[in-house]
CSV table of C-alpha atoms and ligand atoms in Angstrom, one decimal:
chain,number,residue,atom,x,y,z
A,1,UNK,CA,72.5,-117.6,-46.1
A,2,UNK,CA,69.2,-115.7,-44.2
A,3,UNK,CA,70.1,-112.7,-43.1
A,4,UNK,CA,71.0,-112.9,-39.2
A,5,UNK,CA,71.2,-109.7,-37.2
A,6,UNK,CA,73.4,-111.1,-34.4
A,7,UNK,CA,74.6,-114.1,-33.2
A,8,UNK,CA,74.9,-115.0,-30.1
A,9,UNK,CA,76.3,-118.8,-30.1
A,10,UNK,CA,77.7,-120.4,-33.9
A,11,UNK,CA,78.7,-124.0,-33.9
A,12,UNK,CA,81.4,-125.2,-36.2
A,13,UNK,CA,80.2,-128.6,-37.5
A,14,UNK,CA,77.3,-130.3,-37.7
A,15,UNK,CA,77.7,-133.6,-36.1
A,16,UNK,CA,76.3,-134.9,-33.3
A,17,UNK,CA,78.3,-133.1,-30.9
A,18,UNK,CA,77.5,-129.7,-32.8
A,19,UNK,CA,74.0,-130.3,-33.8
A,20,UNK,CA,73.5,-131.4,-30.0
A,21,UNK,CA,75.1,-128.1,-28.7
A,22,UNK,CA,72.8,-126.1,-31.2
A,23,UNK,CA,69.9,-127.9,-29.4
A,24,UNK,CA,70.3,-127.6,-25.9
A,25,UNK,CA,71.7,-124.1,-26.4
A,26,UNK,CA,68.0,-123.6,-28.1
A,27,UNK,CA,66.0,-125.9,-25.7
A,28,UNK,CA,68.2,-124.0,-22.6
A,29,UNK,CA,66.7,-119.9,-24.5
A,30,UNK,CA,64.4,-120.0,-27.6
A,31,UNK,CA,65.4,-115.8,-27.8
A,32,UNK,CA,69.2,-117.0,-28.5
A,33,UNK,CA,70.2,-116.3,-32.3
A,34,UNK,CA,71.8,-119.9,-32.7
A,35,UNK,CA,73.4,-120.6,-36.0
A,36,UNK,CA,75.2,-124.4,-36.7
A,37,UNK,CA,78.1,-123.8,-40.2
A,38,UNK,CA,78.5,-127.1,-41.6
A,39,UNK,CA,81.0,-127.3,-44.9
A,40,UNK,CA,79.1,-130.3,-46.4
A,41,UNK,CA,75.8,-129.3,-48.7
A,42,UNK,CA,74.0,-132.4,-46.7
A,43,UNK,CA,73.9,-132.8,-43.0
A,44,UNK,CA,75.5,-136.6,-42.2
A,45,UNK,CA,77.1,-136.9,-46.0
A,46,UNK,CA,80.1,-138.4,-46.2
A,47,UNK,CA,79.4,-140.8,-43.6
A,48,UNK,CA,82.9,-141.4,-41.2
A,49,UNK,CA,81.3,-144.6,-38.8
A,50,UNK,CA,80.1,-147.9,-38.7
A,51,UNK,CA,77.1,-146.9,-36.4
A,52,UNK,CA,77.7,-149.5,-33.7
A,53,UNK,CA,76.2,-147.5,-30.7
A,54,UNK,CA,75.0,-148.5,-26.8
A,55,UNK,CA,71.1,-147.5,-26.8
A,56,UNK,CA,71.1,-146.1,-23.2
A,57,UNK,CA,74.4,-143.7,-24.0
A,58,UNK,CA,71.7,-142.5,-27.3
A,59,UNK,CA,69.0,-142.3,-25.0
A,60,UNK,CA,71.1,-140.0,-22.8
A,61,UNK,CA,71.1,-137.6,-25.4
A,62,UNK,CA,67.4,-137.2,-25.7
A,63,UNK,CA,66.9,-139.1,-28.3
A,64,UNK,CA,63.5,-140.9,-28.3
A,65,UNK,CA,63.1,-144.6,-28.2
A,66,UNK,CA,60.7,-144.9,-31.4
A,67,UNK,CA,62.1,-142.8,-34.0
A,68,UNK,CA,65.7,-144.4,-32.7
A,69,UNK,CA,63.9,-148.1,-34.0
A,70,UNK,CA,61.5,-146.7,-36.3
A,71,UNK,CA,64.1,-144.4,-37.9
A,72,UNK,CA,67.4,-144.8,-37.6
A,73,UNK,CA,68.6,-147.9,-36.2
A,74,UNK,CA,68.9,-150.9,-38.4
A,75,UNK,CA,69.9,-153.9,-36.0
A,76,UNK,CA,70.6,-154.9,-33.0
A,77,UNK,CA,72.9,-156.7,-32.1
A,78,UNK,CA,73.2,-159.8,-28.7
A,79,UNK,CA,77.1,-160.2,-28.6
A,80,UNK,CA,80.3,-159.6,-30.0
A,81,UNK,CA,83.1,-161.4,-30.3
A,82,UNK,CA,87.0,-160.8,-30.4
A,83,UNK,CA,89.1,-163.2,-33.1
A,84,UNK,CA,92.4,-163.4,-31.9
A,85,UNK,CA,95.3,-163.6,-34.5
A,86,UNK,CA,95.4,-167.7,-34.2
A,87,UNK,CA,91.0,-167.5,-34.6
A,88,UNK,CA,90.7,-168.5,-30.8
A,89,UNK,CA,88.1,-166.3,-30.1
A,90,UNK,CA,85.8,-165.1,-26.9
A,91,UNK,CA,82.3,-163.4,-26.6
A,92,UNK,CA,80.6,-160.8,-24.3
A,93,UNK,CA,76.4,-161.2,-24.7
A,94,UNK,CA,74.6,-158.1,-24.2
A,95,UNK,CA,71.1,-158.2,-22.9
A,96,UNK,CA,68.3,-157.4,-25.3
A,97,UNK,CA,68.5,-153.9,-27.3
A,98,UNK,CA,72.2,-152.8,-25.1
A,99,UNK,CA,73.9,-152.8,-28.7
A,100,UNK,CA,72.4,-151.5,-31.9
A,101,UNK,CA,73.4,-150.6,-35.4
A,102,UNK,CA,72.0,-147.0,-36.9
A,103,UNK,CA,72.0,-145.8,-40.3
A,104,UNK,CA,74.6,-142.6,-39.4
A,105,UNK,CA,73.5,-139.9,-41.5
A,106,UNK,CA,69.9,-140.6,-40.6
A,107,UNK,CA,71.4,-140.0,-37.4
A,108,UNK,CA,73.5,-136.9,-37.5
A,109,UNK,CA,69.8,-136.0,-39.8
A,110,UNK,CA,67.8,-136.0,-37.0
A,111,UNK,CA,69.9,-134.3,-34.6
A,112,UNK,CA,70.7,-132.0,-37.1
A,113,UNK,CA,66.9,-130.9,-37.2
A,114,UNK,CA,66.1,-131.9,-34.1
A,115,UNK,CA,68.4,-128.4,-33.2
A,116,UNK,CA,66.7,-126.8,-36.1
A,117,UNK,CA,62.9,-127.6,-34.8
A,118,UNK,CA,64.2,-126.2,-31.3
A,119,UNK,CA,65.3,-122.9,-32.6
A,120,UNK,CA,69.5,-123.5,-34.1
A,121,UNK,CA,69.7,-122.5,-37.9
A,122,UNK,CA,71.9,-125.1,-39.9
A,123,UNK,CA,73.6,-123.1,-42.6
A,124,UNK,CA,75.1,-125.7,-44.9
A,125,UNK,CA,77.8,-125.3,-47.5
A,126,UNK,CA,79.6,-123.1,-45.2
A,127,UNK,CA,82.8,-123.9,-44.7
A,128,UNK,CA,84.6,-121.7,-41.8
A,129,UNK,CA,88.2,-120.6,-43.1
A,130,UNK,CA,89.7,-118.9,-40.5
A,131,UNK,CA,88.3,-117.7,-36.8
A,132,UNK,CA,90.2,-114.8,-34.5
A,133,UNK,CA,89.3,-113.7,-31.4
A,134,UNK,CA,88.1,-109.9,-31.6
A,135,UNK,CA,87.2,-107.0,-29.2
A,136,UNK,CA,85.1,-109.3,-27.1
A,137,UNK,CA,83.1,-111.2,-29.9
A,138,UNK,CA,84.6,-114.6,-32.3
A,139,UNK,CA,84.8,-113.8,-35.8
A,140,UNK,CA,84.3,-116.3,-38.3
A,141,UNK,CA,85.5,-116.0,-42.0
A,142,UNK,CA,83.4,-118.3,-44.0
A,143,UNK,CA,83.3,-119.6,-47.4
A,144,UNK,CA,80.3,-120.7,-49.1
A,145,UNK,CA,80.9,-121.5,-53.0
A,146,UNK,CA,82.7,-118.9,-54.2
A,147,UNK,CA,81.8,-116.1,-51.6
A,148,UNK,CA,83.3,-114.9,-48.3
A,149,UNK,CA,82.0,-113.3,-45.8
A,150,UNK,CA,82.3,-112.3,-41.9
A,151,UNK,CA,80.2,-113.2,-39.0
A,152,UNK,CA,80.5,-112.6,-35.7
A,153,UNK,CA,79.4,-114.0,-32.4
A,154,UNK,CA,79.1,-114.2,-28.5
A,155,UNK,CA,80.2,-117.4,-27.8
A,156,UNK,CA,81.4,-120.3,-30.4
A,157,UNK,CA,81.3,-123.2,-30.0
A,158,UNK,CA,83.7,-125.6,-32.5
A,159,UNK,CA,82.4,-129.1,-33.2
A,160,UNK,CA,85.0,-129.7,-35.7
A,161,UNK,CA,86.1,-133.4,-35.9
A,162,UNK,CA,89.2,-134.9,-34.5
A,163,UNK,CA,92.0,-132.8,-36.5
A,164,UNK,CA,90.3,-129.4,-34.7
A,165,UNK,CA,92.5,-127.0,-37.8
A,166,UNK,CA,90.3,-124.1,-36.5
A,167,UNK,CA,90.6,-124.5,-32.4
A,168,UNK,CA,94.6,-125.8,-33.3
A,169,UNK,CA,95.0,-122.0,-34.7
A,170,UNK,CA,93.9,-119.9,-32.1
A,171,UNK,CA,96.5,-121.9,-29.5
A,172,UNK,CA,94.5,-125.2,-28.7
A,173,UNK,CA,96.1,-128.0,-28.5
A,174,UNK,CA,95.0,-130.8,-30.4
A,175,UNK,CA,94.4,-134.3,-30.3
A,176,UNK,CA,97.2,-136.1,-30.6
A,177,UNK,CA,97.0,-136.9,-34.4
A,178,UNK,CA,99.4,-140.3,-34.1
A,179,UNK,CA,96.2,-141.6,-32.7
A,180,UNK,CA,93.8,-140.8,-35.2
A,181,UNK,CA,93.9,-144.6,-36.8
A,182,UNK,CA,93.3,-144.4,-40.7
A,183,UNK,CA,90.2,-146.3,-41.5
A,184,UNK,CA,87.9,-148.0,-44.4
A,185,UNK,CA,85.0,-149.8,-44.4
A,186,UNK,CA,83.1,-151.4,-47.2
A,187,UNK,CA,79.0,-152.1,-47.0
A,188,UNK,CA,78.6,-155.4,-48.8
A,189,UNK,CA,75.6,-157.6,-50.1
A,190,UNK,CA,75.5,-161.2,-50.4
A,191,UNK,CA,77.7,-162.0,-47.5
A,192,UNK,CA,77.3,-165.5,-46.3
A,193,UNK,CA,77.7,-167.6,-42.9
A,194,UNK,CA,77.3,-165.3,-40.3
A,195,UNK,CA,75.3,-164.2,-37.5
A,196,UNK,CA,73.3,-161.1,-37.9
A,197,UNK,CA,72.8,-160.5,-34.4
A,198,UNK,CA,77.1,-160.7,-33.5
A,199,UNK,CA,79.1,-158.3,-34.1
A,200,UNK,CA,82.9,-159.4,-34.5
A,201,UNK,CA,86.4,-157.8,-33.8
A,202,UNK,CA,89.3,-159.2,-34.9
A,203,UNK,CA,93.3,-158.7,-34.1
A,204,UNK,CA,96.4,-159.2,-35.7
A,205,UNK,CA,99.6,-157.5,-37.3
A,206,UNK,CA,98.0,-159.2,-40.7
A,207,UNK,CA,94.9,-157.8,-40.1
A,208,UNK,CA,94.9,-154.2,-38.5
A,209,UNK,CA,98.2,-153.4,-37.4
A,210,UNK,CA,97.7,-151.6,-34.8
A,211,UNK,CA,94.2,-151.5,-34.3
A,212,UNK,CA,91.0,-153.9,-35.3
A,213,UNK,CA,89.1,-155.1,-38.1
A,214,UNK,CA,85.3,-155.4,-37.7
A,215,UNK,CA,82.5,-157.0,-39.3
A,216,UNK,CA,79.0,-155.4,-38.1
A,217,UNK,CA,75.7,-157.1,-39.4
A,218,UNK,CA,73.3,-155.4,-40.7
A,219,UNK,CA,70.9,-157.9,-41.9
A,220,UNK,CA,71.1,-161.7,-42.7
A,221,UNK,CA,73.1,-160.5,-46.0
A,222,UNK,CA,74.4,-157.3,-45.3
A,223,UNK,CA,77.1,-156.0,-42.6
A,224,UNK,CA,80.0,-153.5,-42.1
A,225,UNK,CA,83.0,-154.5,-42.6
A,226,UNK,CA,86.7,-152.5,-42.1
A,227,UNK,CA,89.7,-152.0,-40.7
A,228,UNK,CA,91.7,-149.4,-39.0
A,229,UNK,CA,95.7,-149.2,-39.2
A,230,UNK,CA,97.8,-147.4,-36.9
A,231,UNK,CA,99.4,-144.5,-38.9
A,232,UNK,CA,102.6,-146.1,-40.4
A,233,UNK,CA,100.4,-148.0,-42.4
A,234,UNK,CA,97.6,-145.3,-44.1
A,235,UNK,CA,99.2,-145.8,-47.5
A,236,UNK,CA,98.4,-149.6,-46.9
A,237,UNK,CA,94.8,-149.3,-45.2
A,238,UNK,CA,92.9,-149.7,-48.8
A,239,UNK,CA,95.5,-152.9,-49.5
A,240,UNK,CA,94.9,-154.3,-45.6
A,241,UNK,CA,90.8,-154.2,-46.1
A,242,UNK,CA,91.3,-155.8,-49.5
A,243,UNK,CA,93.0,-158.6,-47.3
A,244,UNK,CA,91.1,-159.1,-45.1
A,245,UNK,CA,87.9,-159.7,-47.3
A,246,UNK,CA,89.5,-162.2,-49.1
A,247,UNK,CA,92.3,-164.0,-47.7
A,248,UNK,CA,91.5,-163.7,-43.8
A,249,UNK,CA,90.4,-167.5,-43.8
A,250,UNK,CA,86.9,-166.6,-41.6
A,251,UNK,CA,86.0,-163.6,-43.6
A,252,UNK,CA,87.0,-164.8,-47.1
A,253,UNK,CA,84.8,-167.6,-47.2
A,254,UNK,CA,81.3,-164.9,-46.5
A,255,UNK,CA,82.4,-162.8,-48.7
A,256,UNK,CA,82.8,-164.7,-52.1
A,257,UNK,CA,79.3,-164.1,-53.5
A,258,UNK,CA,79.7,-160.3,-51.5
A,259,UNK,CA,79.7,-157.1,-53.3
A,260,UNK,CA,80.5,-153.9,-52.2
A,261,UNK,CA,77.4,-151.6,-52.3
A,262,UNK,CA,79.2,-148.7,-50.6
A,263,UNK,CA,82.3,-147.6,-49.5
A,264,UNK,CA,83.7,-144.9,-46.7
A,265,UNK,CA,86.9,-143.8,-45.2
A,266,UNK,CA,88.3,-141.5,-42.0
A,267,UNK,CA,90.2,-141.2,-39.2
A,268,UNK,CA,88.8,-143.3,-35.9
A,269,UNK,CA,89.7,-141.0,-33.0
A,270,UNK,CA,91.8,-143.1,-30.4
A,271,UNK,CA,93.5,-140.0,-29.2
A,272,UNK,CA,92.6,-138.8,-25.7
A,273,UNK,CA,90.8,-136.0,-24.2
A,274,UNK,CA,92.8,-133.1,-24.8
A,275,UNK,CA,94.1,-131.2,-21.8
A,276,UNK,CA,92.2,-127.8,-22.1
A,277,UNK,CA,89.1,-127.1,-24.3
A,278,UNK,CA,87.6,-123.7,-23.7
A,279,UNK,CA,89.1,-120.4,-24.2
A,280,UNK,CA,87.7,-117.2,-23.5
A,281,UNK,CA,83.5,-117.0,-25.1
A,282,UNK,CA,85.3,-120.7,-26.8
A,283,UNK,CA,84.2,-124.9,-26.1
A,284,UNK,CA,85.7,-127.4,-27.9
A,285,UNK,CA,83.4,-130.7,-28.3
A,286,UNK,CA,83.2,-134.2,-29.6
A,287,UNK,CA,86.3,-135.5,-31.2
A,288,UNK,CA,87.3,-132.1,-31.5
A,289,UNK,CA,88.1,-131.7,-27.6
A,290,UNK,CA,88.9,-136.2,-28.3
A,291,UNK,CA,86.0,-137.5,-26.1
A,292,UNK,CA,85.6,-140.3,-27.8
A,293,UNK,CA,86.9,-144.0,-27.1
A,294,UNK,CA,90.5,-144.9,-27.4
A,295,UNK,CA,90.2,-148.4,-27.3
A,296,UNK,CA,87.0,-148.7,-30.2
A,297,UNK,CA,87.5,-145.1,-31.2
A,298,UNK,CA,83.2,-145.1,-30.7
A,299,UNK,CA,82.9,-141.3,-30.2
A,300,UNK,CA,79.1,-140.5,-30.9
A,301,UNK,CA,77.3,-140.5,-27.6
A,302,UNK,CA,80.1,-139.1,-25.5
A,303,UNK,CA,81.0,-136.1,-27.8
A,304,UNK,CA,77.1,-135.9,-28.2
A,305,UNK,CA,76.5,-136.0,-24.2
A,306,UNK,CA,79.3,-133.0,-23.8
A,307,UNK,CA,78.1,-131.3,-26.6
A,308,UNK,CA,74.5,-130.3,-24.6
A,309,UNK,CA,77.4,-130.0,-21.9
A,310,UNK,CA,78.3,-126.7,-24.1
A,311,UNK,CA,75.2,-125.9,-25.4
A,312,UNK,CA,73.9,-125.5,-21.7
A,313,UNK,CA,76.6,-123.2,-21.3
A,314,UNK,CA,77.0,-120.8,-23.6
A,315,UNK,CA,73.0,-120.1,-23.0
A,316,UNK,CA,74.0,-120.0,-19.5
A,317,UNK,CA,76.7,-117.6,-20.3
A,318,UNK,CA,74.4,-115.2,-22.9
A,319,UNK,CA,72.0,-115.4,-20.1
A,320,UNK,CA,74.6,-113.9,-17.7
A,321,UNK,CA,74.3,-116.7,-15.1
A,322,UNK,CA,77.8,-116.8,-15.9
A,323,UNK,CA,80.6,-114.6,-16.8
A,324,UNK,CA,82.0,-115.7,-20.2
A,325,UNK,CA,85.3,-117.3,-18.6
A,326,UNK,CA,83.8,-118.6,-15.7
A,327,UNK,CA,81.0,-120.5,-18.2
A,328,UNK,CA,83.2,-121.7,-20.4
A,329,UNK,CA,85.7,-123.5,-18.0
A,330,UNK,CA,82.3,-124.8,-15.7
A,331,UNK,CA,81.9,-127.0,-18.9
A,332,UNK,CA,85.1,-128.1,-19.2
A,333,UNK,CA,84.8,-129.1,-15.3
A,334,UNK,CA,81.5,-131.2,-16.2
A,335,UNK,CA,82.7,-133.0,-18.6
A,336,UNK,CA,85.6,-134.2,-17.2
A,337,UNK,CA,84.1,-135.3,-14.2
A,338,UNK,CA,81.7,-136.9,-15.7
A,339,UNK,CA,84.1,-138.8,-18.5
A,340,UNK,CA,87.7,-138.3,-18.1
A,341,UNK,CA,88.9,-140.7,-15.8
A,342,UNK,CA,86.6,-143.3,-18.0
A,343,UNK,CA,88.7,-141.8,-21.2
A,344,UNK,CA,92.3,-141.4,-19.4
A,345,UNK,CA,92.1,-145.7,-18.9
A,346,UNK,CA,91.1,-145.9,-22.5
A,347,UNK,CA,93.5,-144.3,-23.7
A,348,UNK,CA,96.2,-145.8,-21.9
A,349,UNK,CA,94.9,-149.1,-22.8
A,350,UNK,CA,95.0,-148.2,-26.5
A,351,UNK,CA,98.4,-147.6,-25.5
A,352,UNK,CA,99.6,-150.3,-24.0
A,353,UNK,CA,97.9,-152.9,-26.5
A,354,UNK,CA,98.5,-151.1,-29.9
A,355,UNK,CA,101.7,-152.8,-30.8
A,356,UNK,CA,101.9,-155.8,-29.3
A,357,UNK,CA,102.8,-158.9,-31.1
A,358,UNK,CA,100.5,-161.7,-32.6
A,359,UNK,CA,101.1,-164.1,-30.1
A,360,UNK,CA,100.7,-161.4,-27.0
A,361,UNK,CA,97.1,-161.2,-28.6
A,362,UNK,CA,96.8,-165.3,-28.6
A,363,UNK,CA,97.7,-165.3,-25.4
A,364,UNK,CA,95.7,-162.0,-24.5
A,365,UNK,CA,92.5,-164.0,-25.9
A,366,UNK,CA,92.9,-167.0,-24.6
A,367,UNK,CA,93.6,-165.6,-20.4
A,368,UNK,CA,90.2,-163.4,-21.3
A,369,UNK,CA,88.6,-166.7,-22.4
A,370,UNK,CA,90.0,-168.8,-19.6
A,371,UNK,CA,88.9,-166.1,-17.1
A,372,UNK,CA,85.5,-165.5,-17.8
A,373,UNK,CA,86.5,-161.9,-19.0
A,374,UNK,CA,82.1,-162.4,-20.4
A,375,UNK,CA,80.8,-162.4,-16.3
A,376,UNK,CA,82.7,-159.5,-15.6
A,377,UNK,CA,82.3,-157.6,-18.5
A,378,UNK,CA,78.6,-158.2,-19.6
A,379,UNK,CA,76.8,-155.6,-17.2
A,380,UNK,CA,79.4,-153.1,-17.8
A,381,UNK,CA,78.3,-150.0,-18.9
A,382,UNK,CA,79.1,-150.0,-23.1
A,383,UNK,CA,80.1,-146.0,-23.4
A,384,UNK,CA,82.1,-146.5,-19.8
A,385,UNK,CA,84.5,-149.6,-19.6
A,386,UNK,CA,87.5,-148.6,-19.4
A,387,UNK,CA,87.5,-149.3,-14.8
A,388,UNK,CA,85.5,-151.9,-15.7
A,389,UNK,CA,88.1,-153.5,-18.2
A,390,UNK,CA,90.8,-152.5,-15.6
A,391,UNK,CA,89.7,-153.9,-12.9
A,392,UNK,CA,88.6,-157.4,-14.1
A,393,UNK,CA,92.8,-157.6,-15.5
A,394,UNK,CA,93.7,-156.4,-11.6
A,395,UNK,CA,91.6,-159.9,-10.7
A,396,UNK,CA,94.3,-162.5,-9.6
A,397,UNK,CA,92.8,-165.0,-11.2
A,398,UNK,CA,93.7,-163.2,-13.9
A,399,UNK,CA,97.0,-161.7,-13.0
A,400,UNK,CA,98.3,-165.6,-11.8
A,401,UNK,CA,97.5,-165.9,-15.8
A,402,UNK,CA,98.3,-163.0,-17.2
A,403,UNK,CA,100.9,-162.0,-19.5
A,404,UNK,CA,104.6,-163.0,-18.8
A,405,UNK,CA,106.5,-159.3,-19.1
A,406,UNK,CA,109.3,-160.3,-21.8
A,407,UNK,CA,111.4,-157.6,-23.5
A,408,UNK,CA,108.5,-158.4,-26.7
A,409,UNK,CA,106.1,-156.9,-24.7
A,410,UNK,CA,107.8,-154.4,-22.8
A,411,UNK,CA,108.8,-152.9,-25.8
A,412,UNK,CA,105.4,-153.0,-27.6
A,413,UNK,CA,103.7,-151.0,-24.0
A,414,UNK,CA,107.0,-148.5,-25.0
A,415,UNK,CA,106.4,-148.1,-29.0
A,416,UNK,CA,102.3,-146.9,-26.9
A,417,UNK,CA,103.8,-144.7,-24.4
A,418,UNK,CA,106.8,-142.4,-26.7
A,419,UNK,CA,104.0,-142.1,-29.9
B,501,FAD,C1,85.4,-145.7,-39.9
B,501,FAD,C2,85.0,-145.4,-38.9
B,501,FAD,C3,84.0,-146.2,-37.8
B,501,FAD,C4,83.6,-145.1,-36.1
B,501,FAD,N1,82.4,-145.8,-36.1
B,501,FAD,C5,81.9,-145.7,-34.9
B,501,FAD,C6,80.8,-146.4,-34.6
B,501,FAD,O1,80.6,-147.8,-34.7
B,501,FAD,N2,80.2,-145.6,-33.0
B,501,FAD,C7,80.6,-144.6,-32.6
B,501,FAD,O2,80.2,-143.9,-31.3
B,501,FAD,N3,81.2,-143.6,-33.2
B,501,FAD,C8,82.4,-144.5,-33.9
B,501,FAD,N4,83.1,-143.7,-35.0
B,501,FAD,C9,83.7,-142.2,-34.2
B,501,FAD,C10,82.7,-141.1,-34.7
B,501,FAD,O3,82.5,-141.1,-35.9
B,501,FAD,C11,82.9,-139.8,-34.2
B,501,FAD,O4,83.0,-140.1,-32.1
B,501,FAD,C12,82.1,-139.2,-33.7
B,501,FAD,O5,81.7,-138.3,-35.5
B,501,FAD,C13,82.4,-137.4,-33.4
B,501,FAD,O6,81.2,-136.5,-34.0
B,501,FAD,P1,81.7,-135.1,-34.0
B,501,FAD,O7,80.6,-134.3,-33.7
B,501,FAD,O8,82.9,-134.8,-32.9
B,501,FAD,O9,82.5,-134.6,-35.0
B,501,FAD,P2,82.3,-135.1,-36.5
B,501,FAD,O10,81.1,-136.5,-36.8
B,501,FAD,O11,83.6,-135.6,-37.3
B,501,FAD,O12,81.4,-134.0,-37.3
B,501,FAD,C14,82.0,-132.5,-37.6
B,501,FAD,C15,81.0,-132.1,-38.5
B,501,FAD,O13,82.2,-130.8,-38.4
B,501,FAD,C16,82.5,-130.4,-39.7
B,501,FAD,N5,83.4,-129.2,-40.0
B,501,FAD,C17,85.2,-129.7,-39.5
B,501,FAD,N6,85.6,-128.4,-40.1
B,501,FAD,C18,84.7,-127.5,-40.8
B,501,FAD,C19,84.9,-126.0,-41.5
B,501,FAD,N7,86.4,-125.8,-40.8
B,501,FAD,N8,83.7,-125.9,-41.3
B,501,FAD,C20,82.4,-126.0,-41.5
B,501,FAD,N9,82.1,-127.8,-40.9
B,501,FAD,C21,83.7,-127.9,-40.2
B,501,FAD,C22,82.7,-131.9,-40.8
B,501,FAD,O14,82.2,-131.6,-42.1
B,501,FAD,C23,81.8,-132.5,-39.6
B,501,FAD,O15,80.4,-132.6,-40.4
B,501,FAD,C24,83.8,-144.0,-35.3
B,501,FAD,C25,84.7,-142.9,-36.5
B,501,FAD,C26,85.3,-143.7,-38.3
B,501,FAD,C27,86.1,-143.0,-38.7
């Protein structure tokens, strides 16, 4: 570890939220000493992501369009198709280049590099074991290989991901762990008979109970194919994926001669926003703060944006524009006013749909198709689609064709809201 006399801001985790927090704080004040600690040997590896991202949101993080297109993007998606358990489907067409598939490792490495260029230091292979608040400083106990060392800092930002173990250890609630969906994804080569610019989501309790399966094309012959399931099925995640690949009526035709070239695992974050995301001289960002879309599990853009906010307020605290508590409180106020209403709607939608039986999924997809959901959703912000979906569902034409609230439907809603 490079000698660091004094750390103004320490950041746990070099995912998108941590790197963007570091970059923003350094850009605001290049005299600050900022250290980002990442437990893995390499930023962005192992990867836990499908890399399907709204381009607009990514540009809002300050990533240059040219860099995205030349170094990070692997495909452009022009439509999304939603497939019911009985095979019926509807699709939503998207404006050109609004939805892109990224190489997630390249994105994380690019963001980490740009925060280093701005002045932050990144320490890989540094696992933060413990944190404590002591005499107006945060103390971090860090393991690097066989060595353990103590670091002190004025402001601590935790961007440690959805398990949020360290934030929890100092008394904050963490994202509801019952709504982190175990996921496995293969990157496959040699696929046939699919549209390379159409991403697809597959619903149904035989495919992916609690969540959905996905097919995200990378080019004419490769795609990321994965599933996430509710945590009660966590022991069978791989089995469900194998079944999806080789028995699903649509997917099995595509995978006949295909081979997996990579396999990833992880937990899709669908818990919804965490209530309190700050303490004295401490801010929680990204998946650790529940800043992801519970409907789809996407969290790069919103978490990244909130990371930038945390970096901004951390630098303002050090420059004495705010007292530490005021600055951290202001961070929470800002991110919640930007995102909490949408994230909460998505959380309740996730709870409402996760335990629906297949016949209800079939009805939902049929209703969505006949009431032209595509017209209502086509221009909705991909990252902030909660209120758009709700507005669509509350239209008279949808309500009149809507779901019958049978005891079976009520029971599945109930189950979702009780967990
Ligand atoms: C299968 C899957 C598919 C997904 N697909 C998409 C998608 O298509 N689009 C999308 O937008 N989102 C997607 N997501 C979600 C997305 O990956 C997360 O929302 C995003 O990574 C959150 O960024 P973050 O920086 O908050 O956390 P992370 O990216 O999880 O980064 C946290 C970092 O902290 C490090 N860390 C943790 N604890 C410590 C410690 N104690 N000491 C040091 N370092 C530590 C970790 O190693 C990690 O690098 C997907 C998730 C999964 C699991």
